[in-house]
Every structure is written in structure tokens, then in C-alpha cells.
PDB file of C-alpha atoms in Angstrom:
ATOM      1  CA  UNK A   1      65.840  28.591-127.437  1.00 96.00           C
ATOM      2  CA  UNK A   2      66.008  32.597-128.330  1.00 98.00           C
ATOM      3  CA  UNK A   3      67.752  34.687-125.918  1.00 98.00           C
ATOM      4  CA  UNK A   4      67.913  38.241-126.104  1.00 98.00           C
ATOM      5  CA  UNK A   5      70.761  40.055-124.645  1.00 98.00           C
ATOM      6  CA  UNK A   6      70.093  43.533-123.389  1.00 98.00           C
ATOM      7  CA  UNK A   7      73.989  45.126-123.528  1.00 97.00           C
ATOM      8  CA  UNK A   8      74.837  42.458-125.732  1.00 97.00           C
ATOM      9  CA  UNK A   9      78.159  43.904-126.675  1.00 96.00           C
ATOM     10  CA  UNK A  10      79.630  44.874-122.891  1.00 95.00           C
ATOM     11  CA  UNK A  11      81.788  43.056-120.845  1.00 95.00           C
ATOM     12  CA  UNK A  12      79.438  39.972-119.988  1.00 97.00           C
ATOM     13  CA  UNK A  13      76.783  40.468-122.657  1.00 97.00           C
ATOM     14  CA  UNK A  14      79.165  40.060-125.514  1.00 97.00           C
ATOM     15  CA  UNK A  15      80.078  36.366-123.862  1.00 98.00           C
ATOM     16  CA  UNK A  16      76.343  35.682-122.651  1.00 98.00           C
ATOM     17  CA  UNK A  17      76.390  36.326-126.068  1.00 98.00           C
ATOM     18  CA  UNK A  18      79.128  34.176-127.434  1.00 98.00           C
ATOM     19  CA  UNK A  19      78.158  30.981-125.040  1.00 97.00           C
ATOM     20  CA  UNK A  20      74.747  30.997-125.934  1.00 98.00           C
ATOM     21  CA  UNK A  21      75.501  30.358-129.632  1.00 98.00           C
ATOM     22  CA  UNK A  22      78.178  28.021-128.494  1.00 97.00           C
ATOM     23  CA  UNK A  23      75.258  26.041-126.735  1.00 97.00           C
ATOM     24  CA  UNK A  24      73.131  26.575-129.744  1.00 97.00           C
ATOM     25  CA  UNK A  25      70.676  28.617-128.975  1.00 98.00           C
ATOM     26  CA  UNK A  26      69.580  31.672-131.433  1.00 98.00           C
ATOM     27  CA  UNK A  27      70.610  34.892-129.103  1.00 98.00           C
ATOM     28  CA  UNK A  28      70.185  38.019-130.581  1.00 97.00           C
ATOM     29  CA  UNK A  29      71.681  41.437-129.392  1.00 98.00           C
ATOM     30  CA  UNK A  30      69.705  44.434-128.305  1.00 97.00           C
ATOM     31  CA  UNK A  31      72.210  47.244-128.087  1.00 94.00           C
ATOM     32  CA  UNK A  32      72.516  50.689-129.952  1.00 92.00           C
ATOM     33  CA  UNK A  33      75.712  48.835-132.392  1.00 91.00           C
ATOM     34  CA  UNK A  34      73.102  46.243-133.422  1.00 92.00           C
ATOM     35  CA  UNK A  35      70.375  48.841-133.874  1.00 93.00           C
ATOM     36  CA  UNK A  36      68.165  48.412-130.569  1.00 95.00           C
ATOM     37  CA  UNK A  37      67.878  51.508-128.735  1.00 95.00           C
ATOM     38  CA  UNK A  38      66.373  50.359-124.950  1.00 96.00           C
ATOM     39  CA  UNK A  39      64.306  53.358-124.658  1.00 95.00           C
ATOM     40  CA  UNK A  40      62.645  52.861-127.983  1.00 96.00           C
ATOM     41  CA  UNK A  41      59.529  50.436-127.446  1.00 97.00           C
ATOM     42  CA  UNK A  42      59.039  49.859-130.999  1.00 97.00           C
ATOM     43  CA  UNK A  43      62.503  48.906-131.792  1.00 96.00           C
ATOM     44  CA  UNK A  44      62.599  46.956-128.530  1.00 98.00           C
ATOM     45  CA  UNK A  45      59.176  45.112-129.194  1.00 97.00           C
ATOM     46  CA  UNK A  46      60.340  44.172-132.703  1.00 96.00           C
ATOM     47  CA  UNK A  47      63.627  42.598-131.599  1.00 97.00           C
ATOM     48  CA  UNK A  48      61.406  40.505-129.244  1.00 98.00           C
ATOM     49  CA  UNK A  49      59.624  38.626-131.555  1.00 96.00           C
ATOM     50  CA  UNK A  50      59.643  35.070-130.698  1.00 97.00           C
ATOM     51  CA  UNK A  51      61.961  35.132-127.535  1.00 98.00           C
ATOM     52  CA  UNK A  52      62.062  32.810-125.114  1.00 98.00           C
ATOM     53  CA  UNK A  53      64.027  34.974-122.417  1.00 98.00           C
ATOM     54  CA  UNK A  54      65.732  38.081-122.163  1.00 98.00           C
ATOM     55  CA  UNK A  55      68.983  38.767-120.246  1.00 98.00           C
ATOM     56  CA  UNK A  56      69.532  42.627-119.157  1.00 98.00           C
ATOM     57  CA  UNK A  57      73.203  42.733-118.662  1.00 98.00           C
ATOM     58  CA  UNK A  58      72.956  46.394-119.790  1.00 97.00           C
ATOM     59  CA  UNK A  59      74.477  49.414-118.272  1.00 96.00           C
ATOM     60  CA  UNK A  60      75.574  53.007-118.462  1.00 95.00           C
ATOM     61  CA  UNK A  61      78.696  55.115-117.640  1.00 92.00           C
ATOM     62  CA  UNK A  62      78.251  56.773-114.836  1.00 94.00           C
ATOM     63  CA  UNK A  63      78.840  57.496-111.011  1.00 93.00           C
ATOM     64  CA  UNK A  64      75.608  59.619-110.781  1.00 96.00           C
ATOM     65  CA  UNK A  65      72.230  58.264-108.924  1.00 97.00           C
ATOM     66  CA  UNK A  66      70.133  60.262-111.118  1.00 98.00           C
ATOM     67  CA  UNK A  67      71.919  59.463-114.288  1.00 98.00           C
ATOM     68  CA  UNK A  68      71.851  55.959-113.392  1.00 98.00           C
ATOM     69  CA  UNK A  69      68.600  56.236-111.699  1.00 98.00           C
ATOM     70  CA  UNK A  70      66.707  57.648-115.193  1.00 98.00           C
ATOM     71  CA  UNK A  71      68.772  55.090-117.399  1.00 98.00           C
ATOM     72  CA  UNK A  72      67.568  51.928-115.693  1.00 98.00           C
ATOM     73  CA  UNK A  73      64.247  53.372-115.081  1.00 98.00           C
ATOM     74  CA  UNK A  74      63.908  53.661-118.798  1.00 97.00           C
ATOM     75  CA  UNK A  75      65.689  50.984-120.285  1.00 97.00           C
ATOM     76  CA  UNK A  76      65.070  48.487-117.948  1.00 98.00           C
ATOM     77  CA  UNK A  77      60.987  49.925-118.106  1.00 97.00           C
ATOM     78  CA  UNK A  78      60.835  49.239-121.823  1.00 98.00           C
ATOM     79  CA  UNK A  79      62.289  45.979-121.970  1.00 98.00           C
ATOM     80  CA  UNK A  80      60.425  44.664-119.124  1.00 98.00           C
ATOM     81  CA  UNK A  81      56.703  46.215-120.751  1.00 98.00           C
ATOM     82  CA  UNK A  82      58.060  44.507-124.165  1.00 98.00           C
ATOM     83  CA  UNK A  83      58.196  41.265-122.804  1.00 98.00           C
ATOM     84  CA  UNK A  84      55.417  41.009-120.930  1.00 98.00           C
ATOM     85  CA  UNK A  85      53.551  42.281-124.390  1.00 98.00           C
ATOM     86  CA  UNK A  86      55.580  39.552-126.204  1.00 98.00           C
ATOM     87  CA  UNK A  87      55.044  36.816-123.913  1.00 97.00           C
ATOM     88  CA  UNK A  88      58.673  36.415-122.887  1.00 98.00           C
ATOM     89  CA  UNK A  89      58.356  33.210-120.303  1.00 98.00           C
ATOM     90  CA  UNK A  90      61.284  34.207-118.234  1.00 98.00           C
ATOM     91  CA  UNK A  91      63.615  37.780-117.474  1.00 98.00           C
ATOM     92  CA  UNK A  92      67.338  37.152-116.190  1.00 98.00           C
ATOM     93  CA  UNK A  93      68.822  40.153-114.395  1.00 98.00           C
ATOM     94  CA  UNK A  94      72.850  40.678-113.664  1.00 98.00           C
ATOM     95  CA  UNK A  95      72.648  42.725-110.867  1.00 98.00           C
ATOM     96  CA  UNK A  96      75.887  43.576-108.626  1.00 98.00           C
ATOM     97  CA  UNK A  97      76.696  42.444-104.885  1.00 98.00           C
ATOM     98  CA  UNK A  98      76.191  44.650-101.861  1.00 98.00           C
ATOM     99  CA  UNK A  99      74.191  47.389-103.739  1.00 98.00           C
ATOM    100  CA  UNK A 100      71.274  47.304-101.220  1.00 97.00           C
ATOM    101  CA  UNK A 101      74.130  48.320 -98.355  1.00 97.00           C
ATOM    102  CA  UNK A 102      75.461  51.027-100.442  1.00 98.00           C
ATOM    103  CA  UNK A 103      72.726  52.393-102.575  1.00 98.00           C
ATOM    104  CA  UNK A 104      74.764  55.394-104.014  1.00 98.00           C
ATOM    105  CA  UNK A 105      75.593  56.436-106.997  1.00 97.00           C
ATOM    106  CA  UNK A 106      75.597  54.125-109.789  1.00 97.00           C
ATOM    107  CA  UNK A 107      74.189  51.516-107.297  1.00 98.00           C
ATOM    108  CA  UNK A 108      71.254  53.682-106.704  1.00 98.00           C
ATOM    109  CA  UNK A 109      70.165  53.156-110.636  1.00 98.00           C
ATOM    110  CA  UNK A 110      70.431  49.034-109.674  1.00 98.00           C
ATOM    111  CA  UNK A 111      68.453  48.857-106.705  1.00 98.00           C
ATOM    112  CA  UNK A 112      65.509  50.823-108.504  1.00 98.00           C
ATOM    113  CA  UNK A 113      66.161  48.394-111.760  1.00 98.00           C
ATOM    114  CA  UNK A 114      65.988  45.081-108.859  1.00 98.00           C
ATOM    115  CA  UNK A 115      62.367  45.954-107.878  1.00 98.00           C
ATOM    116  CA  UNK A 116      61.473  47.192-111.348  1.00 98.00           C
ATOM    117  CA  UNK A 117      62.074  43.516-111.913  1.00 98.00           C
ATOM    118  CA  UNK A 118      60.193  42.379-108.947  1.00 98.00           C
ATOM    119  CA  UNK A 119      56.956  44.106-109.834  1.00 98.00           C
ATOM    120  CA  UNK A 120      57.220  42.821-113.355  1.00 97.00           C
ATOM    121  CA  UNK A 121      54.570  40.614-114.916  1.00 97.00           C
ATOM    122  CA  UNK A 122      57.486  38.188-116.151  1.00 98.00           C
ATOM    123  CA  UNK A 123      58.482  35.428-114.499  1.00 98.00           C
ATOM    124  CA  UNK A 124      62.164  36.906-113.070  1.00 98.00           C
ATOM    125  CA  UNK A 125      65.421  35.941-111.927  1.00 98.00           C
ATOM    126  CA  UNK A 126      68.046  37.839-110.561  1.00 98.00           C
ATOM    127  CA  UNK A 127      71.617  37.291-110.075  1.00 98.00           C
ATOM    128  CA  UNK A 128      74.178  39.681-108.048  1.00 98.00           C
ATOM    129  CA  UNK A 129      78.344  39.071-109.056  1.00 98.00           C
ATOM    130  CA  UNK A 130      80.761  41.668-107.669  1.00 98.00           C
ATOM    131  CA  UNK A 131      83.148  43.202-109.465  1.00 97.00           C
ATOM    132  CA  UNK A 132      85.079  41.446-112.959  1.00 97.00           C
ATOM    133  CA  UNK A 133      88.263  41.204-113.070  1.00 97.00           C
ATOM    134  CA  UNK A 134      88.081  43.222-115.973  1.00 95.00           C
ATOM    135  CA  UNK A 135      87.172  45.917-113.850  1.00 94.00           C
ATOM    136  CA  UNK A 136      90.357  47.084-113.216  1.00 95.00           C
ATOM    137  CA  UNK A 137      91.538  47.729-116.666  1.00 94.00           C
ATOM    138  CA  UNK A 138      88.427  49.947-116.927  1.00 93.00           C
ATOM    139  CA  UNK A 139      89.038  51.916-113.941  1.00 93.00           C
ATOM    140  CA  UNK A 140      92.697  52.235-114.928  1.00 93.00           C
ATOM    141  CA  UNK A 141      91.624  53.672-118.407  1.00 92.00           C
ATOM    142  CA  UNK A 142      89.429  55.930-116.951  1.00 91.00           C
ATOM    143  CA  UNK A 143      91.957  57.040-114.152  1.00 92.00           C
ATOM    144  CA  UNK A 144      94.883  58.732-115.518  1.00 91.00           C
ATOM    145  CA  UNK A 145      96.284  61.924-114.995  1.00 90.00           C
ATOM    146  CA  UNK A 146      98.931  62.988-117.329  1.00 91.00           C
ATOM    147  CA  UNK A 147     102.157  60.927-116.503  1.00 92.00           C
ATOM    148  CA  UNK A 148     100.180  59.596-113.597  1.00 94.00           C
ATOM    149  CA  UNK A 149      97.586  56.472-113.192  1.00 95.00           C
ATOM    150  CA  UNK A 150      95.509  56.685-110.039  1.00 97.00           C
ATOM    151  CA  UNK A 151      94.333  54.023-108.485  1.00 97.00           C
ATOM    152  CA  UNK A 152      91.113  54.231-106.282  1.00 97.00           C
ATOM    153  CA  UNK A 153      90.552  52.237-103.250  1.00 98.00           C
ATOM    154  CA  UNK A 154      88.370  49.854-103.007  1.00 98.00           C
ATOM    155  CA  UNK A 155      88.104  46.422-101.323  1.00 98.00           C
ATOM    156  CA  UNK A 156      86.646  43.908-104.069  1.00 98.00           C
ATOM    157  CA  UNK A 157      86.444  39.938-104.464  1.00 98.00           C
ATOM    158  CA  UNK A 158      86.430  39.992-108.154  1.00 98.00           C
ATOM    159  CA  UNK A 159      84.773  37.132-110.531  1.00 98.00           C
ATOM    160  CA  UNK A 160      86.057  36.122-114.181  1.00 97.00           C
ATOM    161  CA  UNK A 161      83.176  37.816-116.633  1.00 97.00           C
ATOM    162  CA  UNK A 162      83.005  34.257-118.528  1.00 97.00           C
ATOM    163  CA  UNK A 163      81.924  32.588-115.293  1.00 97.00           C
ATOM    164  CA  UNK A 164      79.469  35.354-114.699  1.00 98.00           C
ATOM    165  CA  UNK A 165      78.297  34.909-118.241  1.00 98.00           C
ATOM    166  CA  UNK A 166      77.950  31.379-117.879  1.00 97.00           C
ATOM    167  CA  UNK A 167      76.090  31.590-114.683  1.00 98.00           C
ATOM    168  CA  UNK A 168      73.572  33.720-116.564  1.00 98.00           C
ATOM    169  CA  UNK A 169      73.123  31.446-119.098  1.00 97.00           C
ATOM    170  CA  UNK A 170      72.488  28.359-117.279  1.00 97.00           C
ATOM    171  CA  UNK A 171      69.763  30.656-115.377  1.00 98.00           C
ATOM    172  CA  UNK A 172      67.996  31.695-118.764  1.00 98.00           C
ATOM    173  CA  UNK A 173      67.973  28.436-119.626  1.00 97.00           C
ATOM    174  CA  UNK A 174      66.523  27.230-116.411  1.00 97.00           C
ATOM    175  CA  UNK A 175      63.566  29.359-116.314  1.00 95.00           C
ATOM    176  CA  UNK A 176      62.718  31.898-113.267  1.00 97.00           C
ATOM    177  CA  UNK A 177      64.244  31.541-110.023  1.00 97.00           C
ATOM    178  CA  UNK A 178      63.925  34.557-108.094  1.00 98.00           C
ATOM    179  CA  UNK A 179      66.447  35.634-106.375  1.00 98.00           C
ATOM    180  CA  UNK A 180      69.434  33.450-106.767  1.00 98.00           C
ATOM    181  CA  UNK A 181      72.964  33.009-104.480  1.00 98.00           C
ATOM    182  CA  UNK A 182      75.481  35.974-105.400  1.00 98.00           C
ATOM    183  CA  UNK A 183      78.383  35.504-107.268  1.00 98.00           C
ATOM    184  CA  UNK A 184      81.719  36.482-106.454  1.00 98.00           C
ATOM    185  CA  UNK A 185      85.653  35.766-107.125  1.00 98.00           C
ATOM    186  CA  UNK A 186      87.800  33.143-104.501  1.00 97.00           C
ATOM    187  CA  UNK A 187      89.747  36.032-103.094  1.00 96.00           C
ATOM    188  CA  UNK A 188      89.559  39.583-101.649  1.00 98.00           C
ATOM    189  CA  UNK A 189      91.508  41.879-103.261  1.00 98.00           C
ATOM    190  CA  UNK A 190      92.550  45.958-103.015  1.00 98.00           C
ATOM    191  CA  UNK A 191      91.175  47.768-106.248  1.00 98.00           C
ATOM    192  CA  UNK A 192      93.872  49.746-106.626  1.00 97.00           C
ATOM    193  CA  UNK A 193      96.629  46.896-106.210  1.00 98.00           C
ATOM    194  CA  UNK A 194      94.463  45.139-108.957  1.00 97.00           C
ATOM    195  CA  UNK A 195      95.458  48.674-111.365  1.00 97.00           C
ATOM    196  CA  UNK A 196      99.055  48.386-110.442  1.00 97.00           C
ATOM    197  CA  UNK A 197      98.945  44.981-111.321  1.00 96.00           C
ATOM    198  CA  UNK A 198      96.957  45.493-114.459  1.00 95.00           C
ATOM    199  CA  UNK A 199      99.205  48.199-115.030  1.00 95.00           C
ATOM    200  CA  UNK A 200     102.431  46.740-114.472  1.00 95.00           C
ATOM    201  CA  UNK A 201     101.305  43.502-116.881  1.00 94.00           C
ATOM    202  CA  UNK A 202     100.444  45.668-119.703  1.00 91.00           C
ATOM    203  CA  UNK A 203     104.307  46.447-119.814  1.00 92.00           C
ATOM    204  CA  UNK A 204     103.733  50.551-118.477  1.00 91.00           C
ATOM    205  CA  UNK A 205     106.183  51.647-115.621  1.00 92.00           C
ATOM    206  CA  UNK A 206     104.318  54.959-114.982  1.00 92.00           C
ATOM    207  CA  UNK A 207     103.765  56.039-111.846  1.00 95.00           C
ATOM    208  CA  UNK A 208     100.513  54.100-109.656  1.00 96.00           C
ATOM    209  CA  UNK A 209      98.966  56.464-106.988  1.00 97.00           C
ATOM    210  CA  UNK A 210      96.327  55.277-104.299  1.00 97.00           C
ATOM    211  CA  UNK A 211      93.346  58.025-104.504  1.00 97.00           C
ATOM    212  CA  UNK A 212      90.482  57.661-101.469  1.00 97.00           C
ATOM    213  CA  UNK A 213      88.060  58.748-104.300  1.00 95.00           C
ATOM    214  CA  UNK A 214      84.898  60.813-102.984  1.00 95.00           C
ATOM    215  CA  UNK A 215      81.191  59.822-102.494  1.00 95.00           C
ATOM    216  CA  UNK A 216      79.126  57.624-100.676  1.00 97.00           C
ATOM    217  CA  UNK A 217      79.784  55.019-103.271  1.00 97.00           C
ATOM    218  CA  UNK A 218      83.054  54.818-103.296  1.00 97.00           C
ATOM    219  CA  UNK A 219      83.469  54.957 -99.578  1.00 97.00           C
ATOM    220  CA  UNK A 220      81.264  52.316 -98.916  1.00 98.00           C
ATOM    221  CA  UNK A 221      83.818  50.161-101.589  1.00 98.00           C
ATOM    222  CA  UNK A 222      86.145  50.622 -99.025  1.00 98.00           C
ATOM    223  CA  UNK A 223      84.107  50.409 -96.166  1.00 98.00           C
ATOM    224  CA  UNK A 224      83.692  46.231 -98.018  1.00 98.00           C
ATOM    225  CA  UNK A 225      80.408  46.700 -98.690  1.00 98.00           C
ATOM    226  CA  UNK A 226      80.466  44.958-102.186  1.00 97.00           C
ATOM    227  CA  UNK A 227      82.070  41.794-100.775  1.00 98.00           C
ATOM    228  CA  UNK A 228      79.613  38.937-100.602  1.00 97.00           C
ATOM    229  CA  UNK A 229      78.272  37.371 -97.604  1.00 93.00           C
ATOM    230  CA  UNK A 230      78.620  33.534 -96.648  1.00 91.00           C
ATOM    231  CA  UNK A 231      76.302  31.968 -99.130  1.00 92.00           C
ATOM    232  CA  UNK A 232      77.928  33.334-101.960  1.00 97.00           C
ATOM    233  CA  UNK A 233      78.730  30.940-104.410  1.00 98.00           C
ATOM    234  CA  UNK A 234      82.662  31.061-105.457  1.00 97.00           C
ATOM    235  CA  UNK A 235      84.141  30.693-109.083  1.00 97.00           C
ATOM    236  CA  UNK A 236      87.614  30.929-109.320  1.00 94.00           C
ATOM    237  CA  UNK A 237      89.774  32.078-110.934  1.00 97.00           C
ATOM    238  CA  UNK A 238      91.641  34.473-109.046  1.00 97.00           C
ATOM    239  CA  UNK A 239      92.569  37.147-110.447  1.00 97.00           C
ATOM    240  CA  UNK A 240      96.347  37.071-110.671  1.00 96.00           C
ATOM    241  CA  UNK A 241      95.636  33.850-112.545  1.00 97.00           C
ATOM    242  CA  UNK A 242      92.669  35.188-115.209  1.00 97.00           C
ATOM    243  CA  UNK A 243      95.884  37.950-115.809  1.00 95.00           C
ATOM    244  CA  UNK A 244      98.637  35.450-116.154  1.00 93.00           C
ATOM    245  CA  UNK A 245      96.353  33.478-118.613  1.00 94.00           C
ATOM    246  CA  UNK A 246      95.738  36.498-120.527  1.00 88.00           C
ATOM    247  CA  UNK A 247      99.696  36.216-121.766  1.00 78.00           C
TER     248      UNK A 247
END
């Protein structure tokens, strides 16, 4: 089967990636490092050729609804118009829990890129995970000041990437669902406790500082609501023991 990966070098598409090939299947990458730009239809419609599926695990660095807003718009746009021109039987979606109770921010981008893929022509699936446990390592590099590493608060359930990544597989694979259960980690956690952690494992002793950070995002983190409802379907492990495993 051929798989193309939309942010096929990130966090999850780089092991969507990786466990596709494992499972022999041809995947190939569309991402600016491998010479796929997702705005560019002609680049976009050439790396299609022949594809069975396409995965959009892509994203973009921001906190900003418009920014996020006119990224998905257009990346998600072209990719979804290429496959439908290719004939792509079936369009997997990593989406994020709780985004349709907080729809601010960067979460504003994802709810617009959901019913993009709801209107498409291609058959669809869409999967929601909360937050990686690789998450905190990103905030934390983002997040310093100086001497100081702030921490924001947040309250997560965080998932291993790989079992997000295998999830999204097995969907491709499958062919189109709809919308399928969420995803989500065995245990709530605070984000900032996760930094510390992270922090403290990476062998730094500087100083960890609890921020409320601003926004309607970010408050409705630690309002709780990214955590998953009951019909989530849990994948361990936790994160203290995806850390410890990490040596």
C-alpha cells in the first residue's frame, strides 16, 4: 500500500512514517525537508501519484487562530483537492482532543481543518489524541527565561506518540471510518509537573516556575478541557514510564 504522510518528519509523522515501512508499505513524506511544500498544488499533486491514502499529521508553530486558521486552511485545502484529483481512496486525519470545547488559538486552525475534512470528496477518517508525552520537552524548550524554565499550567492525559502513530496506521490501512474513539494517555497529569520532571531527568537543576499562561487556549487547558471523555480509548504508557524508558 502507498501512504503519504503530510508532516512526515514531526513528532508522529516521522514514526507513522517509520511503522509504515516496518509493515511494508511504500510511505512517502510530504514535508518542506523532503521537498513538498503543502501549499504548492503541483508539488503536492506530483507526490500523490499512485497513493493509496494520505495521513495529515501536519502542523504549524503557533498559538494564533489566524495563523493557525490560514495554515490549515491552505495546507490541509491542497492536500485534500490533490487527492480527490488523484483518486486517493481514503484521508486519515490526527486531530487533537477537546478542541471543539476550546476552539482558541491553535485549536481554532483544527476545528476549521476537521470540517475541511468532512466536506471533502475523500472517503475520511479522523482521529483526536491529546497531548504526547513529548509535549513537555517542547514546551520546556520553548519556555525559558534566562536562568529560569517556566512551566505553564495545564491539566493533560498525555499518550506515547508511537501509540498515536500506530493508531493512525492501522486506520490508513483500514480504509475510512469517520469519526473514530479519541485517544488519550492512562493518567491525568499537571503540564507543568510533566516540565519539572522532564527537566529534572535531563540532568538540569535550574529553577522550574508555574506560569498561568494567558488566552482562551491556555485557560481552557486548565479549565481540563483537553482531557477525553469516557469512550476514550486508553494506551499506556504513562508517562513517568515512556521517561524512565528513555534512559
Amino acid at each position: 500500500m502507498k501512504i503519504a504522510v503530510a508532516g512526515g518528519t514531526g513528532t508522529v509523522g516521522r514514526l507513522v512514517v517509520e511503522r509504515a515501512r516496518a509493515m511494508g508499505h511504500d510511505a512517502v513524506v510530504l514535508s518542506r525537508a523532503a521537498g513538498v511544500d503543502l501549499r504548492d498544488r503541483a508539488t503536492v499533486d506530483r507526490a500523490l501519484t499512485g497513493v493509496d491514502a494520505v495521513v495529515d499529521a501536519a502542523s504549524v508553530g503557533t498559538m494564533d487562530a489566524v495563523t493557525s486558521t490560514e495554515f490549515f486552511q491552505a495546507a490541509s485545502g491542497t492536500l485534500l483537492d490533490a487527492a480527490a484529483s488523484a483518486g486517493v481512496g481514503h484521508a486519515v486525519l490526527l486531530s487533537i482532543v477537546g478542541i471543539d470545547r476550546n476552539p482558541h488559538g491553535y485549536y481554532a486552525g483544527k476545528v476549521l481543518q476537521e470540517q475541511m475534512f468532512e466536506d471533502s470528496t475523500v472517503p475520511w477518517s479522523i482521529l483526536r489524541a491529546t497531548q504526547f508525552h513529548e509535549f513537555a520537552g517542547q514546551v520546556a524548550a520553548q519556555a525559558r527565561l534566562g536562568p529560569l524554565q517556566l512551566a505553564p499550567r495545564a491539566r493533560v492525559r498525555p499518550v506515547a506518540a508511537a501509540e498515536v502513530a500506530a493508531r493512525v496506521i492501522d486506520l490508513a490501512v483500514a480504509g475510512a471510518q469517520g469519526r473514530v474513539s479519541d485517544l488519550a494517555g492512562p493518567c491525568e497529569e499537571r503540564l507543568d509537573q510533566m516540565i519539572r520532571t522532564w527537566v529534572r531527568h535531563s540532568g538540569s537543576r535550574r529553577p522550574v516556575i508555574p506560569v498561568s499562561i494567558p488566552g482562551a487556549q491556555m485557560r481552557g487547558m486548565r479549565e481540563g478541557l483537553a482531557l477525553p471523555g469516557a469512550g476514550a480509548t486508553i494506551a499506556g504508557p504513562t508517562f513517568e514510564e515512556w521517561l524512565s524508558a528513555r534512559g
